[in-house]
Short mmCIF file of C-alpha atoms and ligand atoms in Angstrom, two decimals:
data_model
loop_
_atom_site.label_atom_id
_atom_site.label_comp_id
_atom_site.label_asym_id
_atom_site.label_seq_id
_atom_site.Cartn_x
_atom_site.Cartn_y
_atom_site.Cartn_z
CA MET A 1 26.62 -30.86 15.77
CA ASN A 2 26.50 -34.63 16.17
CA GLU A 3 26.18 -36.18 12.75
CA THR A 4 26.44 -34.32 9.48
CA ALA A 5 24.08 -35.32 6.71
CA ALA A 6 24.81 -35.09 2.99
CA ILE A 7 22.94 -32.39 1.17
CA ALA A 8 20.66 -33.09 -1.76
CA GLU A 9 21.28 -31.11 -4.91
CA LEU A 10 18.69 -30.32 -7.60
CA ASP A 11 19.00 -28.58 -10.94
CA ILE A 12 15.94 -26.40 -10.36
CA ASP A 13 15.44 -22.72 -11.16
CA PRO A 14 12.59 -21.41 -9.00
CA TYR A 15 12.48 -18.34 -11.27
CA SER A 16 11.94 -20.07 -14.62
CA SER A 17 8.66 -19.05 -16.26
CA GLU A 18 7.44 -22.62 -15.99
CA ASN A 19 8.02 -22.71 -12.21
CA LEU A 20 6.55 -19.24 -11.68
CA ILE A 21 3.41 -20.18 -13.63
CA ASP A 22 2.95 -23.49 -11.77
CA PRO A 23 5.27 -23.79 -8.76
CA TYR A 24 3.59 -26.80 -7.17
CA PRO A 25 5.45 -29.65 -8.95
CA MET A 26 8.73 -27.90 -8.08
CA HIS A 27 7.64 -27.54 -4.45
CA GLU A 28 7.00 -31.26 -4.22
CA ARG A 29 10.37 -32.16 -5.73
CA LEU A 30 12.16 -29.84 -3.31
CA ARG A 31 10.26 -31.10 -0.24
CA GLU A 32 10.88 -34.72 -1.17
CA ALA A 33 14.58 -34.22 -1.95
CA GLY A 34 15.37 -33.36 1.67
CA PRO A 35 15.00 -30.84 4.49
CA VAL A 36 17.51 -28.55 2.79
CA VAL A 37 18.51 -28.70 -0.86
CA ARG A 38 21.24 -27.06 -2.90
CA LEU A 39 20.05 -25.35 -6.09
CA THR A 40 22.71 -25.93 -8.75
CA PRO A 41 21.79 -22.86 -10.88
CA TYR A 42 22.43 -20.63 -7.83
CA PRO A 43 25.76 -21.33 -6.13
CA GLY A 44 25.74 -20.45 -2.44
CA VAL A 45 21.97 -20.89 -2.16
CA VAL A 46 20.07 -23.64 -0.38
CA ALA A 47 16.30 -24.06 -0.27
CA CYS A 48 13.97 -25.22 2.52
CA ALA A 49 10.56 -26.32 1.29
CA ARG A 50 9.32 -28.31 4.31
CA HIS A 51 7.28 -26.62 7.01
CA GLU A 52 9.51 -27.74 9.88
CA GLN A 53 12.69 -26.18 8.48
CA VAL A 54 11.06 -22.99 7.19
CA HIS A 55 9.58 -22.47 10.64
CA ALA A 56 12.89 -23.27 12.36
CA VAL A 57 14.88 -20.86 10.17
CA PHE A 58 12.40 -18.03 10.80
CA ASN A 59 12.58 -18.68 14.52
CA ASP A 60 16.38 -18.49 14.68
CA HIS A 61 16.90 -14.87 13.65
CA ALA A 62 20.35 -14.72 15.25
CA THR A 63 21.74 -17.42 12.94
CA PHE A 64 19.60 -16.66 9.90
CA ILE A 65 19.74 -12.91 9.56
CA SER A 66 17.73 -10.43 7.47
CA GLY A 67 20.23 -7.57 7.41
CA ALA A 68 22.04 -9.07 4.41
CA GLY A 69 18.76 -8.93 2.48
CA VAL A 70 15.73 -11.20 2.29
CA GLY A 71 16.09 -11.79 -1.44
CA LEU A 72 18.63 -13.72 -3.45
CA THR A 73 21.18 -10.89 -3.36
CA ASN A 74 23.62 -10.95 -0.45
CA PHE A 75 23.95 -7.32 0.68
CA ASN A 76 27.29 -8.18 2.30
CA LEU A 77 28.62 -8.70 -1.21
CA GLU A 78 26.37 -6.61 -3.48
CA LYS A 79 24.68 -3.24 -3.13
CA PRO A 80 20.88 -3.29 -2.69
CA PHE A 81 18.72 -1.61 -5.38
CA ARG A 82 17.50 0.92 -2.79
CA PRO A 83 18.54 1.87 0.75
CA LYS A 84 17.74 -1.10 2.99
CA SER A 85 14.35 -1.27 4.69
CA LEU A 86 14.78 -0.41 8.39
CA ILE A 87 12.51 -3.27 9.39
CA LEU A 88 12.45 -5.96 6.68
CA GLU A 89 16.18 -5.91 6.01
CA ALA A 90 17.31 -5.22 9.58
CA ASP A 91 18.34 -7.29 12.59
CA PRO A 92 18.16 -6.54 16.30
CA PRO A 93 18.79 -4.08 17.85
CA LEU A 94 17.73 -1.77 14.98
CA HIS A 95 14.83 -4.05 14.03
CA THR A 96 13.57 -4.11 17.62
CA GLN A 97 13.21 -0.30 17.68
CA THR A 98 11.55 0.12 14.30
CA ARG A 99 9.30 -2.89 14.78
CA ALA A 100 7.99 -1.51 18.07
CA VAL A 101 6.81 1.64 16.31
CA LEU A 102 5.13 -0.12 13.37
CA SER A 103 3.55 -2.77 15.54
CA ARG A 104 1.95 -0.13 17.75
CA ILE A 105 0.60 1.77 14.72
CA LEU A 106 -0.83 -1.49 13.30
CA SER A 107 -1.97 -2.91 16.66
CA PRO A 108 -5.27 -4.74 17.20
CA LYS A 109 -6.63 -1.55 18.77
CA ALA A 110 -5.72 0.50 15.70
CA VAL A 111 -7.32 -2.14 13.51
CA MET A 112 -10.53 -1.89 15.54
CA GLN A 113 -10.59 1.82 14.81
CA ILE A 114 -10.42 1.38 11.04
CA ARG A 115 -12.82 -1.54 10.94
CA ALA A 116 -16.05 0.40 10.31
CA THR A 117 -14.53 2.39 7.43
CA PHE A 118 -12.94 -0.69 5.86
CA THR A 119 -16.29 -2.51 6.11
CA ALA A 120 -18.26 0.34 4.53
CA GLU A 121 -15.80 0.56 1.63
CA ALA A 122 -16.01 -3.18 1.03
CA GLU A 123 -19.81 -3.06 0.98
CA ALA A 124 -19.89 -0.12 -1.43
CA LEU A 125 -17.40 -1.80 -3.76
CA LEU A 126 -19.25 -5.13 -3.73
CA ASP A 127 -22.52 -3.31 -4.51
CA ARG A 128 -20.86 -1.95 -7.65
CA CYS A 129 -19.40 -5.34 -8.58
CA VAL A 130 -22.78 -7.06 -8.25
CA ASP A 131 -24.38 -4.33 -10.40
CA LYS A 132 -21.81 -5.03 -13.09
CA GLY A 133 -22.48 -8.77 -12.95
CA THR A 134 -19.39 -9.80 -14.87
CA ILE A 135 -16.16 -8.39 -13.46
CA CYS A 136 -12.44 -8.79 -13.58
CA GLY A 137 -11.77 -10.09 -10.07
CA ILE A 138 -8.38 -8.40 -10.12
CA HIS A 139 -9.04 -4.98 -11.66
CA ASP A 140 -12.58 -4.42 -10.39
CA LEU A 141 -12.16 -5.87 -6.91
CA ALA A 142 -8.80 -7.17 -5.68
CA GLN A 143 -6.89 -4.06 -6.81
CA LEU A 144 -9.50 -1.37 -6.19
CA TYR A 145 -10.13 -2.30 -2.58
CA PRO A 146 -6.62 -2.20 -1.02
CA LEU A 147 -5.67 0.71 -3.27
CA LYS A 148 -8.53 2.67 -1.70
CA VAL A 149 -8.53 1.68 1.96
CA PHE A 150 -4.84 1.27 2.74
CA PRO A 151 -3.49 4.57 1.33
CA ASP A 152 -6.52 6.25 2.98
CA ALA A 153 -5.43 4.77 6.31
CA VAL A 154 -1.77 5.71 5.79
CA GLY A 155 -2.91 9.19 4.77
CA VAL A 156 -1.68 9.32 1.16
CA GLU A 157 -3.59 11.48 -1.34
CA GLU A 158 -5.76 9.84 -4.04
CA ASP A 159 -3.85 11.21 -6.99
CA GLY A 160 -1.09 8.90 -8.23
CA ARG A 161 -1.88 5.84 -6.14
CA GLU A 162 -1.40 3.55 -9.13
CA ASN A 163 2.32 4.27 -8.59
CA LEU A 164 2.10 1.98 -5.56
CA LEU A 165 1.42 -0.99 -7.87
CA VAL A 166 4.51 -0.30 -9.95
CA TYR A 167 6.62 0.18 -6.84
CA GLY A 168 5.37 -2.97 -5.10
CA ASP A 169 6.01 -5.01 -8.24
CA MET A 170 9.60 -3.74 -8.25
CA VAL A 171 10.22 -4.39 -4.55
CA PHE A 172 9.10 -8.01 -4.82
CA ASN A 173 10.85 -8.64 -8.14
CA SER A 174 14.07 -7.28 -6.62
CA MET A 175 14.22 -10.28 -4.28
CA GLY A 176 14.84 -12.62 -7.20
CA PRO A 177 17.68 -12.93 -9.73
CA ARG A 178 18.56 -10.35 -12.38
CA ASN A 179 16.18 -11.82 -14.92
CA GLU A 180 13.90 -10.27 -17.51
CA LEU A 181 11.16 -9.68 -14.90
CA LEU A 182 13.50 -7.59 -12.78
CA ALA A 183 14.85 -5.70 -15.81
CA ARG A 184 11.34 -4.69 -16.88
CA ALA A 185 10.32 -3.76 -13.32
CA THR A 186 13.46 -1.64 -12.95
CA GLN A 187 12.54 0.26 -16.12
CA ARG A 188 8.97 0.88 -15.00
CA VAL A 189 9.91 1.96 -11.47
CA GLU A 190 12.12 4.79 -12.65
CA ALA A 191 9.09 7.03 -13.24
CA VAL A 192 7.58 6.39 -9.79
CA THR A 193 10.39 6.29 -7.20
CA GLY A 194 10.33 10.08 -6.90
CA TRP A 195 6.59 10.06 -6.21
CA ILE A 196 6.96 7.32 -3.58
CA MET A 197 9.74 9.07 -1.65
CA GLU A 198 7.90 12.40 -1.89
CA HIS A 199 4.83 10.82 -0.33
CA CYS A 200 6.86 9.57 2.63
CA ARG A 201 7.38 13.18 3.69
CA ARG A 202 5.35 14.58 6.53
CA GLU A 203 3.75 17.38 4.53
CA HIS A 204 2.20 14.82 2.17
CA LEU A 205 0.68 12.68 4.94
CA ARG A 206 -2.75 13.34 6.45
CA PRO A 207 -2.42 14.25 10.14
CA GLY A 208 -3.40 11.28 12.31
CA GLY A 209 -2.93 8.62 9.61
CA PHE A 210 -0.53 5.67 9.93
CA GLY A 211 2.16 7.63 8.05
CA ASP A 212 1.86 10.69 10.26
CA GLN A 213 1.98 8.45 13.34
CA ILE A 214 5.47 7.38 12.27
CA TRP A 215 6.53 11.02 12.25
CA GLN A 216 4.94 11.44 15.69
CA ALA A 217 7.08 8.55 16.93
CA ALA A 218 10.10 10.48 15.66
CA ASP A 219 8.95 13.58 17.58
CA ALA A 220 8.70 11.39 20.67
CA GLY A 221 12.29 10.20 20.19
CA GLU A 222 11.47 6.55 19.53
CA ILE A 223 13.13 6.76 16.12
CA THR A 224 15.02 9.56 14.39
CA HIS A 225 13.48 12.01 11.93
CA GLU A 226 15.81 10.55 9.28
CA GLN A 227 14.30 7.11 9.87
CA ALA A 228 10.68 8.28 9.62
CA PRO A 229 10.34 8.55 5.82
CA MET A 230 12.06 5.18 5.43
CA LEU A 231 9.46 3.54 7.66
CA VAL A 232 6.62 5.20 5.75
CA ARG A 233 8.29 3.68 2.70
CA SER A 234 7.78 0.24 4.27
CA PHE A 235 4.00 0.87 4.38
CA LEU A 236 4.05 1.93 0.74
CA SER A 237 6.21 -1.07 -0.25
CA ALA A 238 4.47 -3.87 1.58
CA GLY A 239 0.93 -2.68 2.18
CA VAL A 240 -0.78 -2.86 -1.20
CA ASP A 241 0.59 -5.46 -3.63
CA THR A 242 0.48 -8.09 -0.87
CA THR A 243 -3.18 -7.67 0.05
CA ILE A 244 -4.20 -7.23 -3.60
CA ASN A 245 -2.83 -10.63 -4.38
CA GLY A 246 -4.06 -12.19 -1.15
CA ILE A 247 -7.58 -11.14 -2.11
CA GLY A 248 -7.06 -11.99 -5.80
CA ASN A 249 -5.79 -15.47 -4.99
CA VAL A 250 -8.67 -16.23 -2.64
CA LEU A 251 -11.18 -15.10 -5.29
CA TYR A 252 -9.47 -17.54 -7.65
CA ALA A 253 -9.72 -20.28 -5.01
CA LEU A 254 -13.42 -19.64 -4.39
CA ALA A 255 -14.26 -19.40 -8.10
CA HIS A 256 -12.61 -22.77 -8.70
CA HIS A 257 -14.18 -24.44 -5.64
CA PRO A 258 -17.93 -23.78 -5.95
CA GLU A 259 -18.70 -26.17 -3.08
CA GLN A 260 -16.46 -24.09 -0.80
CA TYR A 261 -18.07 -20.87 -1.99
CA ALA A 262 -21.51 -22.38 -1.25
CA LYS A 263 -20.41 -22.93 2.36
CA LEU A 264 -19.21 -19.32 2.60
CA HIS A 265 -22.44 -17.99 1.13
CA ALA A 266 -24.49 -20.08 3.56
CA ASP A 267 -22.41 -18.82 6.49
CA PRO A 268 -20.59 -15.50 5.87
CA THR A 269 -18.88 -15.79 9.26
CA LEU A 270 -16.57 -18.22 7.44
CA ALA A 271 -15.06 -15.22 5.62
CA ARG A 272 -12.06 -15.00 7.90
CA PRO A 273 -11.14 -18.71 7.82
CA ALA A 274 -11.78 -18.76 4.05
CA PHE A 275 -9.24 -15.97 3.61
CA GLU A 276 -6.76 -17.64 5.96
CA GLU A 277 -7.04 -20.94 4.09
CA GLY A 278 -6.58 -19.02 0.83
CA LEU A 279 -3.27 -17.70 2.15
CA ARG A 280 -2.17 -21.22 3.01
CA TRP A 281 -3.34 -22.73 -0.27
CA GLU A 282 -1.94 -20.06 -2.58
CA SER A 283 0.55 -18.02 -0.58
CA THR A 284 0.94 -14.42 -1.77
CA ALA A 285 4.59 -14.07 -0.83
CA GLN A 286 5.99 -17.34 -2.13
CA THR A 287 9.51 -16.93 -0.78
CA PHE A 288 11.81 -14.97 1.50
CA TYR A 289 15.50 -15.56 2.10
CA ARG A 290 17.69 -15.42 5.14
CA THR A 291 21.50 -15.32 5.26
CA ALA A 292 23.62 -17.58 7.48
CA ALA A 293 25.45 -15.25 9.86
CA ARG A 294 28.02 -17.97 10.68
CA ASP A 295 28.83 -21.59 9.91
CA CYS A 296 25.75 -23.48 11.05
CA GLU A 297 23.45 -26.36 10.16
CA ILE A 298 19.87 -27.11 9.18
CA ALA A 299 18.56 -30.60 9.99
CA GLY A 300 22.16 -31.76 10.46
CA VAL A 301 23.32 -30.39 7.11
CA PRO A 302 26.33 -28.09 7.57
CA LEU A 303 26.12 -24.66 5.93
CA ALA A 304 28.89 -22.11 5.51
CA ALA A 305 28.55 -18.53 6.72
CA ASN A 306 26.95 -16.30 4.08
CA THR A 307 24.87 -19.11 2.60
CA LYS A 308 21.58 -17.72 1.31
CA VAL A 309 18.66 -19.78 2.61
CA LEU A 310 15.58 -19.73 0.39
CA CYS A 311 12.53 -20.25 2.60
CA MET A 312 9.67 -21.47 0.45
CA LEU A 313 6.62 -20.34 2.38
CA ALA A 314 4.20 -21.55 -0.25
CA ALA A 315 5.77 -25.02 -0.29
CA ALA A 316 5.76 -25.24 3.53
CA ASN A 317 2.09 -24.32 3.47
CA ARG A 318 1.37 -27.44 1.41
CA ASP A 319 3.79 -29.79 3.16
CA PRO A 320 1.98 -33.13 3.66
CA ARG A 321 4.13 -33.62 6.79
CA LYS A 322 2.17 -30.74 8.31
CA TRP A 323 -1.22 -30.68 6.56
CA PRO A 324 -3.62 -33.51 5.71
CA ASN A 325 -4.74 -33.21 2.06
CA PRO A 326 -2.53 -30.13 1.60
CA ASP A 327 -3.62 -29.42 -1.98
CA ARG A 328 -7.26 -29.20 -0.99
CA TYR A 329 -8.74 -25.70 -0.47
CA ASP A 330 -11.05 -26.27 2.49
CA ILE A 331 -12.49 -23.21 4.23
CA GLU A 332 -13.37 -25.27 7.29
CA ARG A 333 -9.75 -26.23 7.85
CA ARG A 334 -8.28 -24.00 10.55
CA PRO A 335 -4.80 -23.60 9.08
CA SER A 336 -3.11 -22.25 12.19
CA GLY A 337 0.65 -22.49 11.89
CA HIS A 338 0.73 -21.55 8.20
CA VAL A 339 3.71 -19.38 7.31
CA ALA A 340 2.11 -17.14 4.68
CA PHE A 341 2.87 -14.20 7.00
CA GLY A 342 6.27 -15.62 7.90
CA ALA A 343 6.99 -16.40 11.55
CA GLY A 344 9.22 -15.22 14.39
CA ILE A 345 10.35 -11.64 14.98
CA HIS A 346 9.90 -10.72 11.31
CA GLY A 347 6.39 -12.15 11.01
CA CYS A 348 4.19 -9.73 9.04
CA VAL A 349 3.62 -6.65 11.18
CA GLY A 350 0.58 -5.70 9.08
CA GLN A 351 -1.17 -9.03 9.29
CA ALA A 352 -4.11 -7.74 11.33
CA VAL A 353 -4.82 -5.15 8.63
CA ALA A 354 -4.43 -7.77 5.88
CA ARG A 355 -6.84 -10.10 7.66
CA LEU A 356 -9.33 -7.28 8.17
CA GLU A 357 -9.27 -6.51 4.44
CA GLY A 358 -9.72 -10.16 3.50
CA GLU A 359 -12.50 -10.67 6.01
CA VAL A 360 -14.62 -7.65 5.11
CA VAL A 361 -14.28 -8.18 1.35
CA LEU A 362 -15.28 -11.84 1.59
CA THR A 363 -18.12 -11.04 4.01
CA ALA A 364 -19.56 -8.41 1.65
CA LEU A 365 -19.18 -10.86 -1.25
CA ALA A 366 -20.80 -13.76 0.61
CA LYS A 367 -23.81 -11.68 1.59
CA ARG A 368 -24.54 -10.48 -1.95
CA VAL A 369 -23.46 -13.27 -4.26
CA LYS A 370 -25.02 -16.72 -4.41
CA ARG A 371 -22.56 -18.21 -6.87
CA ILE A 372 -19.30 -17.23 -8.58
CA GLU A 373 -18.72 -18.51 -12.10
CA VAL A 374 -15.48 -18.45 -14.03
CA ALA A 375 -16.32 -16.20 -17.00
CA GLY A 376 -13.17 -16.82 -19.04
CA PRO A 377 -9.51 -17.77 -18.76
CA HIS A 378 -7.42 -16.01 -16.11
CA THR A 379 -3.94 -14.66 -16.79
CA ARG A 380 -0.98 -14.49 -14.43
CA ARG A 381 1.33 -11.61 -13.68
CA LEU A 382 4.70 -13.21 -13.12
CA ASN A 383 6.78 -11.83 -10.28
CA ASN A 384 9.95 -13.21 -8.68
CA THR A 385 8.32 -13.30 -5.23
CA LEU A 386 4.57 -12.79 -5.47
CA ARG A 387 1.92 -15.22 -6.66
CA ALA A 388 -0.10 -12.78 -8.71
CA LEU A 389 -2.95 -12.71 -11.21
CA ASP A 390 -3.32 -10.16 -13.96
CA THR A 391 -6.91 -10.91 -14.96
CA LEU A 392 -9.65 -13.09 -13.46
CA PRO A 393 -12.98 -12.90 -15.33
CA LEU A 394 -15.85 -13.76 -12.99
CA ARG A 395 -19.62 -13.77 -13.19
CA LEU A 396 -21.30 -12.90 -9.89
CA ILE A 397 -24.75 -14.48 -9.54
CA PRO A 398 -26.68 -12.32 -7.05
CA ALA A 399 -28.38 -13.84 -4.03
C1 OVV B 1 7.42 -7.33 4.13
C2 OVV B 1 7.98 -6.29 3.22
C3 OVV B 1 7.95 -6.47 1.89
C4 OVV B 1 8.45 -5.50 1.05
C5 OVV B 1 9.02 -4.35 1.59
C6 OVV B 1 9.07 -4.16 2.93
C7 OVV B 1 8.54 -5.14 3.76
C8 OVV B 1 9.72 -2.92 3.49
O1 OVV B 1 9.90 -2.83 4.69
O2 OVV B 1 10.05 -2.02 2.72
#
């Protein structure tokens, strides 16, 4: 360390209702205050809202570890709400082993094999949506699609899949403070945790599906049989609520930018970049934390060991230092380098599946629908980590 810089300090609560409803003014204040900012309501926490620092923290996994939790809670000091994820909340060497298994199961080759099915399901669902004419973009489209195709691919039975929504909501709320949102999620999850853990067991997983492939990796000795259900749990935790909101948020973006939708309708091959730009513009996972494994620094600012570092993905994805016109949703922008999937060794292992879902849904939409009209006010579902909509009334004008 050459020079040490003073650290900015802001009295900001990222989890206030006001900031959860509209985080963008807060993002700007945090980015402009400095490369790393202390949050006075949360002692021991600093926030990075600029792209450069978020990217740097994610790419230094030895200093900024995940094993002490990727939410506000420091697992070195407090017990997690559930046994730690063997991939999300793990560091090398454990993470290296579990990641190898999941990344093979979700490899580009595996994604090629599910592509035809995922496409057919998107087309069938969009046929039904167009027949309806006026839909809730969340309930009739953004939720139905991932809740069908992803558990099908994992090999989970149809009955009870709505439990995945309750569970995902809990997992992502658990990364914030002990506020009212977390209290309510904790109450709701009680009735579904048993179902989730039961469906991680081999006898509940269709042979050959992603879930069963984890058990096969245990048979092959790549992981233990005790680890297998915990890795299936990662699919069930991270695989549904994330893509639901990725699709929901991009529908919101397209409905509110008719000129962008017109470009997509004219050229459905823009589906993939339109989804990608949606992730940049309105990032599904707004935040993840890391924990300083030792005394260290960010941009010359000294940090003590055990400092929790709040990485604001959504703010980095609109950092004017990185993106021209960052607040503009532009489907012809190629937003490579966005951190909506994180970055570094913990970068989303399911991102090829997420992109496939986004692409085929937007392609099916673009081919059938000439125009999307906002058919009423939307409502938000507040969550400590996810940018989520509850309702999104849309009128689909057929081509
Ligand atoms: C990326 C992510 C989010 C939530 C849960 C998990 C992973 C997990 O591994 O359980």
